[in-house]
Amino acid sequence: MSISVIVRRSPNDTGTVIGLRLAQFIKEHPQARIGVATGSSPLPIYRTLAHEVDKGLDVSQVSWYALDEYAGLPSGHPQSYRFFLEKNLMDPMKANPDRLHTPDALSQDLHKSADRYEELLADSGGIDIQILGIGINGHIGFNEPGTPFDSLTHVGELTESTRLANSRFFGNLEDVPTLCLTQGLATIMRAKHIVLIAGGKNKASAIAGALLPPPKRALPASVLQNHPSTWFVIDEEAASQLDQSNKEVTGSDR
Ligand code: F6R
């Protein structure tokens, strides 16, 4: 198992750890290609990055690639992932929005769109660092339980539990789309480095499951056990179902 686990007191602390490491990476690799997730978990990372930009970090040559997108939300919809990433990542860093790549989830042919995004990622030269959150059912991106480990960017169907969890952003369940475009598990696994951020008790069982060998399709994040350079940076509540031996085996740093 090659996943390293870093446990910090609070979600803010985990975001700071990752944000500062990313800033350092960008200083050393100004043309870095960074894969970005949406949702609540990465927000403290993006705040840290914006703060580093205020202090002089130059992100003008970095390319950003979204992990996924809801299908069918009109452009500019406040819950679209493009809108989210412009508002919470690009604008605070005063970065050119053209450097943010997202799958075209408004296309008449979503499958073609998925293939095009996969090609774009392959042609980019590869993601250097992929940021991930994790769903309470262990999904990464919108790869729900059962997704094959060899999946590429594809049209996905959201499970009821994911739609319910995300309805907190929409106000009600009916407005949450049922389809999405998402990088597949094999697409995610091609990133050179992967960092997964999680906080809160409701993520504890998914985190424990993801770290428990062997990898299993029922818990998509467990595929990361096969990746050569993955970190989980999680808060104490998300780590609450890991036993000490697990933390030692995985190199936990408290
Ligand atoms: C978001 C994404 C999802 C989220 C996951 C956790 O782009 O792909 O996998 O990372 O649903 O969401 P939060 O962080 O809101 O708990």
mmCIF file of C-alpha atoms and ligand atoms in Angstrom:
data_model
loop_
_atom_site.group_PDB
_atom_site.id
_atom_site.type_symbol
_atom_site.label_atom_id
_atom_site.label_comp_id
_atom_site.label_asym_id
_atom_site.label_seq_id
_atom_site.Cartn_x
_atom_site.Cartn_y
_atom_site.Cartn_z
ATOM 1 C CA MET A 1 0.000 0.000 0.000
ATOM 2 C CA SER A 2 1.506 3.281 -1.018
ATOM 3 C CA ILE A 3 -1.044 5.782 0.326
ATOM 4 C CA SER A 4 0.405 8.190 2.887
ATOM 5 C CA VAL A 5 -2.018 9.541 5.457
ATOM 6 C CA ILE A 6 -1.541 12.934 7.054
ATOM 7 C CA VAL A 7 -3.954 13.788 9.864
ATOM 8 C CA ARG A 8 -4.556 17.378 10.976
ATOM 9 C CA ARG A 9 -6.863 18.885 13.579
ATOM 10 C CA SER A 10 -9.349 20.688 11.321
ATOM 11 C CA PRO A 11 -10.431 21.002 7.664
ATOM 12 C CA ASN A 12 -8.732 24.399 7.554
ATOM 13 C CA ASP A 13 -5.445 22.841 8.655
ATOM 14 C CA THR A 14 -5.688 20.129 5.973
ATOM 15 C CA GLY A 15 -6.388 22.774 3.331
ATOM 16 C CA THR A 16 -3.401 24.805 4.416
ATOM 17 C CA VAL A 17 -1.063 21.791 4.259
ATOM 18 C CA ILE A 18 -2.138 20.991 0.706
ATOM 19 C CA GLY A 19 -2.347 24.604 -0.474
ATOM 20 C CA LEU A 20 1.202 25.347 0.661
ATOM 21 C CA ARG A 21 2.566 22.179 -0.970
ATOM 22 C CA LEU A 22 0.822 23.090 -4.217
ATOM 23 C CA ALA A 23 2.217 26.623 -4.063
ATOM 24 C CA GLN A 24 5.716 25.188 -3.630
ATOM 25 C CA PHE A 25 5.170 22.817 -6.554
ATOM 26 C CA ILE A 26 4.009 25.695 -8.761
ATOM 27 C CA LYS A 27 7.082 27.741 -7.804
ATOM 28 C CA GLU A 28 9.262 24.834 -8.937
ATOM 29 C CA HIS A 29 7.085 24.001 -11.990
ATOM 30 C CA PRO A 30 5.503 27.248 -13.263
ATOM 31 C CA GLN A 31 3.769 25.392 -16.119
ATOM 32 C CA ALA A 32 2.226 22.785 -13.827
ATOM 33 C CA ARG A 33 -0.996 21.027 -14.816
ATOM 34 C CA ILE A 34 -3.270 20.727 -11.818
ATOM 35 C CA GLY A 35 -6.472 18.661 -11.646
ATOM 36 C CA VAL A 36 -9.134 20.317 -9.516
ATOM 37 C CA ALA A 37 -12.226 19.073 -7.690
ATOM 38 C CA THR A 38 -15.286 20.984 -6.523
ATOM 39 C CA GLY A 39 -17.444 20.559 -3.397
ATOM 40 C CA SER A 40 -16.823 21.878 0.114
ATOM 41 C CA SER A 41 -13.652 19.930 0.894
ATOM 42 C CA PRO A 42 -11.132 21.687 -1.399
ATOM 43 C CA LEU A 43 -12.261 25.238 -0.526
ATOM 44 C CA PRO A 44 -9.570 25.759 2.160
ATOM 45 C CA ILE A 45 -6.951 24.648 -0.414
ATOM 46 C CA TYR A 46 -8.179 27.251 -2.881
ATOM 47 C CA ARG A 47 -8.237 29.952 -0.186
ATOM 48 C CA THR A 48 -4.614 29.131 0.684
ATOM 49 C CA LEU A 49 -3.596 29.302 -2.977
ATOM 50 C CA ALA A 50 -5.295 32.698 -3.402
ATOM 51 C CA HIS A 51 -3.449 33.931 -0.314
ATOM 52 C CA GLU A 52 -0.142 32.742 -1.780
ATOM 53 C CA VAL A 53 -0.954 34.577 -5.028
ATOM 54 C CA ASP A 54 -1.572 37.743 -2.981
ATOM 55 C CA LYS A 55 1.901 37.208 -1.521
ATOM 56 C CA GLY A 56 3.457 36.954 -5.014
ATOM 57 C CA LEU A 57 2.960 33.385 -6.290
ATOM 58 C CA ASP A 58 2.737 33.474 -10.102
ATOM 59 C CA VAL A 59 0.087 31.082 -11.473
ATOM 60 C CA SER A 60 -0.174 32.704 -14.916
ATOM 61 C CA GLN A 61 1.291 29.688 -16.716
ATOM 62 C CA VAL A 62 -0.463 26.957 -14.722
ATOM 63 C CA SER A 63 -3.197 24.937 -16.473
ATOM 64 C CA TRP A 64 -6.190 23.751 -14.457
ATOM 65 C CA TYR A 65 -8.353 20.754 -15.374
ATOM 66 C CA ALA A 66 -11.717 19.974 -13.763
ATOM 67 C CA LEU A 67 -12.497 16.494 -12.577
ATOM 68 C CA ASP A 68 -16.150 16.487 -13.540
ATOM 69 C CA GLU A 69 -19.230 18.519 -14.468
ATOM 70 C CA TYR A 70 -22.990 18.165 -14.128
ATOM 71 C CA ALA A 71 -24.765 17.498 -17.423
ATOM 72 C CA GLY A 72 -27.287 19.969 -18.735
ATOM 73 C CA LEU A 73 -26.879 22.956 -16.412
ATOM 74 C CA PRO A 74 -26.950 26.147 -18.487
ATOM 75 C CA SER A 75 -23.644 27.992 -18.708
ATOM 76 C CA GLY A 76 -23.279 30.388 -15.771
ATOM 77 C CA HIS A 77 -25.589 28.258 -13.578
ATOM 78 C CA PRO A 78 -24.372 28.849 -10.007
ATOM 79 C CA GLN A 79 -24.126 25.099 -9.352
ATOM 80 C CA SER A 80 -22.220 24.240 -12.517
ATOM 81 C CA TYR A 81 -18.702 23.125 -11.675
ATOM 82 C CA ARG A 82 -17.225 25.564 -14.181
ATOM 83 C CA PHE A 83 -18.972 28.413 -12.347
ATOM 84 C CA PHE A 84 -17.825 27.016 -8.986
ATOM 85 C CA LEU A 85 -14.191 26.802 -10.076
ATOM 86 C CA GLU A 86 -14.205 30.266 -11.630
ATOM 87 C CA LYS A 87 -15.708 31.745 -8.457
ATOM 88 C CA ASN A 88 -13.713 29.837 -5.860
ATOM 89 C CA LEU A 89 -10.399 29.180 -7.612
ATOM 90 C CA MET A 90 -9.734 31.330 -10.676
ATOM 91 C CA ASP A 91 -11.246 34.669 -9.560
ATOM 92 C CA PRO A 92 -9.606 34.716 -6.101
ATOM 93 C CA MET A 93 -6.227 33.974 -7.766
ATOM 94 C CA LYS A 94 -6.990 36.624 -10.445
ATOM 95 C CA ALA A 95 -6.148 33.879 -12.971
ATOM 96 C CA ASN A 96 -7.212 33.873 -16.619
ATOM 97 C CA PRO A 97 -10.392 31.706 -16.831
ATOM 98 C CA ASP A 98 -9.203 30.441 -20.244
ATOM 99 C CA ARG A 99 -6.590 28.419 -18.380
ATOM 100 C CA LEU A 100 -9.374 26.404 -16.718
ATOM 101 C CA HIS A 101 -10.499 23.382 -18.738
ATOM 102 C CA THR A 102 -13.855 21.721 -18.088
ATOM 103 C CA PRO A 103 -15.740 19.022 -20.004
ATOM 104 C CA ASP A 104 -18.474 20.321 -22.321
ATOM 105 C CA ALA A 105 -21.543 19.022 -20.530
ATOM 106 C CA LEU A 106 -23.971 21.059 -22.651
ATOM 107 C CA SER A 107 -23.206 19.179 -25.827
ATOM 108 C CA GLN A 108 -25.983 17.242 -27.612
ATOM 109 C CA ASP A 109 -23.626 14.273 -27.633
ATOM 110 C CA LEU A 110 -22.267 13.805 -24.127
ATOM 111 C CA HIS A 111 -20.360 10.653 -25.055
ATOM 112 C CA LYS A 112 -18.443 12.559 -27.720
ATOM 113 C CA SER A 113 -17.788 15.291 -25.195
ATOM 114 C CA ALA A 114 -16.381 12.718 -22.772
ATOM 115 C CA ASP A 115 -14.044 11.361 -25.479
ATOM 116 C CA ARG A 116 -12.901 14.885 -26.348
ATOM 117 C CA TYR A 117 -12.082 15.670 -22.718
ATOM 118 C CA GLU A 118 -10.158 12.424 -22.371
ATOM 119 C CA GLU A 119 -8.141 13.380 -25.463
ATOM 120 C CA LEU A 120 -7.502 16.875 -24.121
ATOM 121 C CA LEU A 121 -6.133 15.395 -20.891
ATOM 122 C CA ALA A 122 -3.962 12.901 -22.782
ATOM 123 C CA ASP A 123 -2.636 15.618 -25.129
ATOM 124 C CA SER A 124 -1.919 17.987 -22.225
ATOM 125 C CA GLY A 125 1.131 15.948 -21.266
ATOM 126 C CA GLY A 126 -0.545 14.593 -18.124
ATOM 127 C CA ILE A 127 -1.799 15.977 -14.832
ATOM 128 C CA ASP A 128 1.013 16.654 -12.361
ATOM 129 C CA ILE A 129 -1.124 16.828 -9.222
ATOM 130 C CA GLN A 130 -4.768 15.805 -8.988
ATOM 131 C CA ILE A 131 -6.824 17.136 -6.066
ATOM 132 C CA LEU A 132 -9.697 14.884 -4.982
ATOM 133 C CA GLY A 133 -12.511 14.950 -2.456
ATOM 134 C CA ILE A 134 -14.372 11.766 -1.506
ATOM 135 C CA GLY A 135 -18.097 11.025 -1.314
ATOM 136 C CA ILE A 136 -19.668 9.375 1.713
ATOM 137 C CA ASN A 137 -20.077 6.270 -0.476
ATOM 138 C CA GLY A 138 -16.400 6.385 -1.464
ATOM 139 C CA HIS A 139 -16.851 7.976 -4.882
ATOM 140 C CA ILE A 140 -14.085 10.075 -6.429
ATOM 141 C CA GLY A 141 -15.025 12.452 -9.206
ATOM 142 C CA PHE A 142 -18.488 11.156 -10.035
ATOM 143 C CA ASN A 143 -17.249 7.575 -10.203
ATOM 144 C CA GLU A 144 -19.924 5.920 -8.149
ATOM 145 C CA PRO A 145 -19.591 2.447 -6.523
ATOM 146 C CA GLY A 146 -19.304 -0.254 -9.172
ATOM 147 C CA THR A 147 -17.440 1.925 -11.694
ATOM 148 C CA PRO A 148 -14.781 -0.212 -13.444
ATOM 149 C CA PHE A 149 -11.196 0.599 -12.494
ATOM 150 C CA ASP A 150 -10.283 0.870 -16.191
ATOM 151 C CA SER A 151 -12.918 3.553 -16.921
ATOM 152 C CA LEU A 152 -11.957 6.664 -18.911
ATOM 153 C CA THR A 153 -13.838 9.990 -18.989
ATOM 154 C CA HIS A 154 -17.483 9.019 -19.393
ATOM 155 C CA VAL A 155 -21.117 9.951 -18.875
ATOM 156 C CA GLY A 156 -22.034 8.944 -15.334
ATOM 157 C CA GLU A 157 -25.289 8.560 -13.464
ATOM 158 C CA LEU A 158 -25.420 10.044 -9.969
ATOM 159 C CA THR A 159 -26.606 7.732 -7.193
ATOM 160 C CA GLU A 160 -29.490 8.805 -4.978
ATOM 161 C CA SER A 161 -27.094 9.232 -2.018
ATOM 162 C CA THR A 162 -24.853 11.589 -4.011
ATOM 163 C CA ARG A 163 -27.831 13.598 -5.289
ATOM 164 C CA LEU A 164 -29.141 13.840 -1.726
ATOM 165 C CA ALA A 165 -25.740 14.974 -0.392
ATOM 166 C CA ASN A 166 -25.436 17.593 -3.172
ATOM 167 C CA SER A 167 -29.012 18.850 -2.800
ATOM 168 C CA ARG A 168 -27.652 21.034 0.022
ATOM 169 C CA PHE A 169 -26.220 23.288 -2.694
ATOM 170 C CA PHE A 170 -29.328 23.280 -4.907
ATOM 171 C CA GLY A 171 -32.011 23.789 -2.260
ATOM 172 C CA ASN A 172 -33.986 20.718 -3.292
ATOM 173 C CA LEU A 173 -33.370 17.220 -4.609
ATOM 174 C CA GLU A 174 -35.398 17.550 -7.844
ATOM 175 C CA ASP A 175 -33.061 20.237 -9.184
ATOM 176 C CA VAL A 176 -29.918 18.086 -8.808
ATOM 177 C CA PRO A 177 -28.977 16.694 -12.247
ATOM 178 C CA THR A 178 -29.005 12.930 -12.676
ATOM 179 C CA LEU A 179 -26.193 12.793 -15.272
ATOM 180 C CA CYS A 180 -22.647 14.122 -15.338
ATOM 181 C CA LEU A 181 -19.383 13.913 -17.202
ATOM 182 C CA THR A 182 -16.527 12.642 -15.094
ATOM 183 C CA GLN A 183 -12.922 11.649 -15.506
ATOM 184 C CA GLY A 184 -12.841 7.875 -15.138
ATOM 185 C CA LEU A 185 -10.867 5.983 -12.517
ATOM 186 C CA ALA A 186 -8.138 5.087 -15.020
ATOM 187 C CA THR A 187 -7.986 8.750 -16.096
ATOM 188 C CA ILE A 188 -7.522 9.880 -12.484
ATOM 189 C CA MET A 189 -4.896 7.189 -11.891
ATOM 190 C CA ARG A 190 -2.719 8.606 -14.701
ATOM 191 C CA ALA A 191 -1.973 11.742 -12.623
ATOM 192 C CA LYS A 192 1.623 11.771 -11.384
ATOM 193 C CA HIS A 193 0.600 12.698 -7.832
ATOM 194 C CA ILE A 194 -2.809 12.563 -6.172
ATOM 195 C CA VAL A 195 -3.907 14.321 -3.007
ATOM 196 C CA LEU A 196 -7.273 13.544 -1.435
ATOM 197 C CA ILE A 197 -8.742 15.896 1.160
ATOM 198 C CA ALA A 198 -11.508 14.884 3.561
ATOM 199 C CA GLY A 199 -12.987 16.202 6.777
ATOM 200 C CA GLY A 200 -15.815 15.304 9.127
ATOM 201 C CA LYS A 201 -17.272 12.173 10.741
ATOM 202 C CA ASN A 202 -19.475 11.396 7.728
ATOM 203 C CA LYS A 203 -16.326 10.675 5.661
ATOM 204 C CA ALA A 204 -14.706 8.367 8.267
ATOM 205 C CA SER A 205 -16.124 5.109 6.949
ATOM 206 C CA ALA A 206 -15.287 5.923 3.293
ATOM 207 C CA ILE A 207 -11.713 6.811 4.317
ATOM 208 C CA ALA A 208 -11.276 3.594 6.311
ATOM 209 C CA GLY A 209 -12.732 1.568 3.427
ATOM 210 C CA ALA A 210 -10.507 3.260 0.869
ATOM 211 C CA LEU A 211 -7.390 2.331 2.848
ATOM 212 C CA LEU A 212 -8.407 -1.265 3.524
ATOM 213 C CA PRO A 213 -6.785 -3.688 1.064
ATOM 214 C CA PRO A 214 -7.584 -5.002 -1.431
ATOM 215 C CA PRO A 215 -9.015 -2.324 -3.775
ATOM 216 C CA LYS A 216 -12.661 -3.047 -4.577
ATOM 217 C CA ARG A 217 -15.121 -1.646 -7.118
ATOM 218 C CA ALA A 218 -17.723 -1.158 -4.371
ATOM 219 C CA LEU A 219 -15.499 1.609 -2.966
ATOM 220 C CA PRO A 220 -14.052 3.568 -5.895
ATOM 221 C CA ALA A 221 -11.443 5.520 -3.863
ATOM 222 C CA SER A 222 -9.800 2.208 -2.904
ATOM 223 C CA VAL A 223 -8.328 2.100 -6.451
ATOM 224 C CA LEU A 224 -5.853 4.714 -5.173
ATOM 225 C CA GLN A 225 -4.078 1.893 -3.283
ATOM 226 C CA ASN A 226 -2.637 0.992 -6.705
ATOM 227 C CA HIS A 227 -1.251 4.499 -7.307
ATOM 228 C CA PRO A 228 2.467 5.118 -6.658
ATOM 229 C CA SER A 229 2.155 8.610 -5.148
ATOM 230 C CA THR A 230 -1.068 9.359 -3.262
ATOM 231 C CA TRP A 231 -1.629 11.298 -0.036
ATOM 232 C CA PHE A 232 -4.781 11.468 2.028
ATOM 233 C CA VAL A 233 -4.793 14.689 4.039
ATOM 234 C CA ILE A 234 -7.691 14.351 6.456
ATOM 235 C CA ASP A 235 -8.931 15.831 9.709
ATOM 236 C CA GLU A 236 -9.233 13.938 12.985
ATOM 237 C CA GLU A 237 -12.931 13.186 12.521
ATOM 238 C CA ALA A 238 -12.369 11.699 9.057
ATOM 239 C CA ALA A 239 -9.516 9.643 10.572
ATOM 240 C CA SER A 240 -11.648 8.403 13.466
ATOM 241 C CA GLN A 241 -12.189 4.901 12.021
ATOM 242 C CA LEU A 242 -8.500 4.280 11.301
ATOM 243 C CA ASP A 243 -6.698 2.246 13.901
ATOM 244 C CA GLN A 244 -3.180 3.075 15.000
ATOM 245 C CA SER A 245 -1.622 0.195 13.054
ATOM 246 C CA ASN A 246 -3.303 1.449 9.905
ATOM 247 C CA LYS A 247 -1.919 4.930 10.468
ATOM 248 C CA GLU A 248 1.558 3.548 11.056
ATOM 249 C CA VAL A 249 1.420 1.320 7.994
ATOM 250 C CA THR A 250 0.282 4.277 5.908
ATOM 251 C CA GLY A 251 2.833 6.665 7.342
ATOM 252 C CA SER A 252 0.471 8.966 9.251
ATOM 253 C CA ASP A 253 2.020 12.227 10.412
ATOM 254 C CA ARG A 254 0.174 13.865 13.292
HETATM 255 C C1 F6R B 1 -16.346 17.152 -6.953
HETATM 256 C C2 F6R B 1 -16.325 15.706 -6.941
HETATM 257 C C3 F6R B 1 -16.870 14.904 -5.811
HETATM 258 C C4 F6R B 1 -16.624 15.513 -4.435
HETATM 259 C C5 F6R B 1 -17.260 14.645 -3.335
HETATM 260 C C6 F6R B 1 -17.106 15.269 -1.966
HETATM 261 O O1 F6R B 1 -15.729 17.669 -8.140
HETATM 262 O O2 F6R B 1 -15.876 15.157 -7.876
HETATM 263 O O3 F6R B 1 -16.295 13.609 -5.871
HETATM 264 O O4 F6R B 1 -15.250 15.623 -4.220
HETATM 265 O O5 F6R B 1 -18.617 14.467 -3.611
HETATM 266 O O6 F6R B 1 -17.815 16.479 -1.919
HETATM 267 P P1 F6R B 1 -17.666 17.449 -0.658
HETATM 268 O O7 F6R B 1 -16.280 17.926 -0.634
HETATM 269 O O8 F6R B 1 -18.642 18.570 -0.939
HETATM 270 O O9 F6R B 1 -18.029 16.647 0.540
#
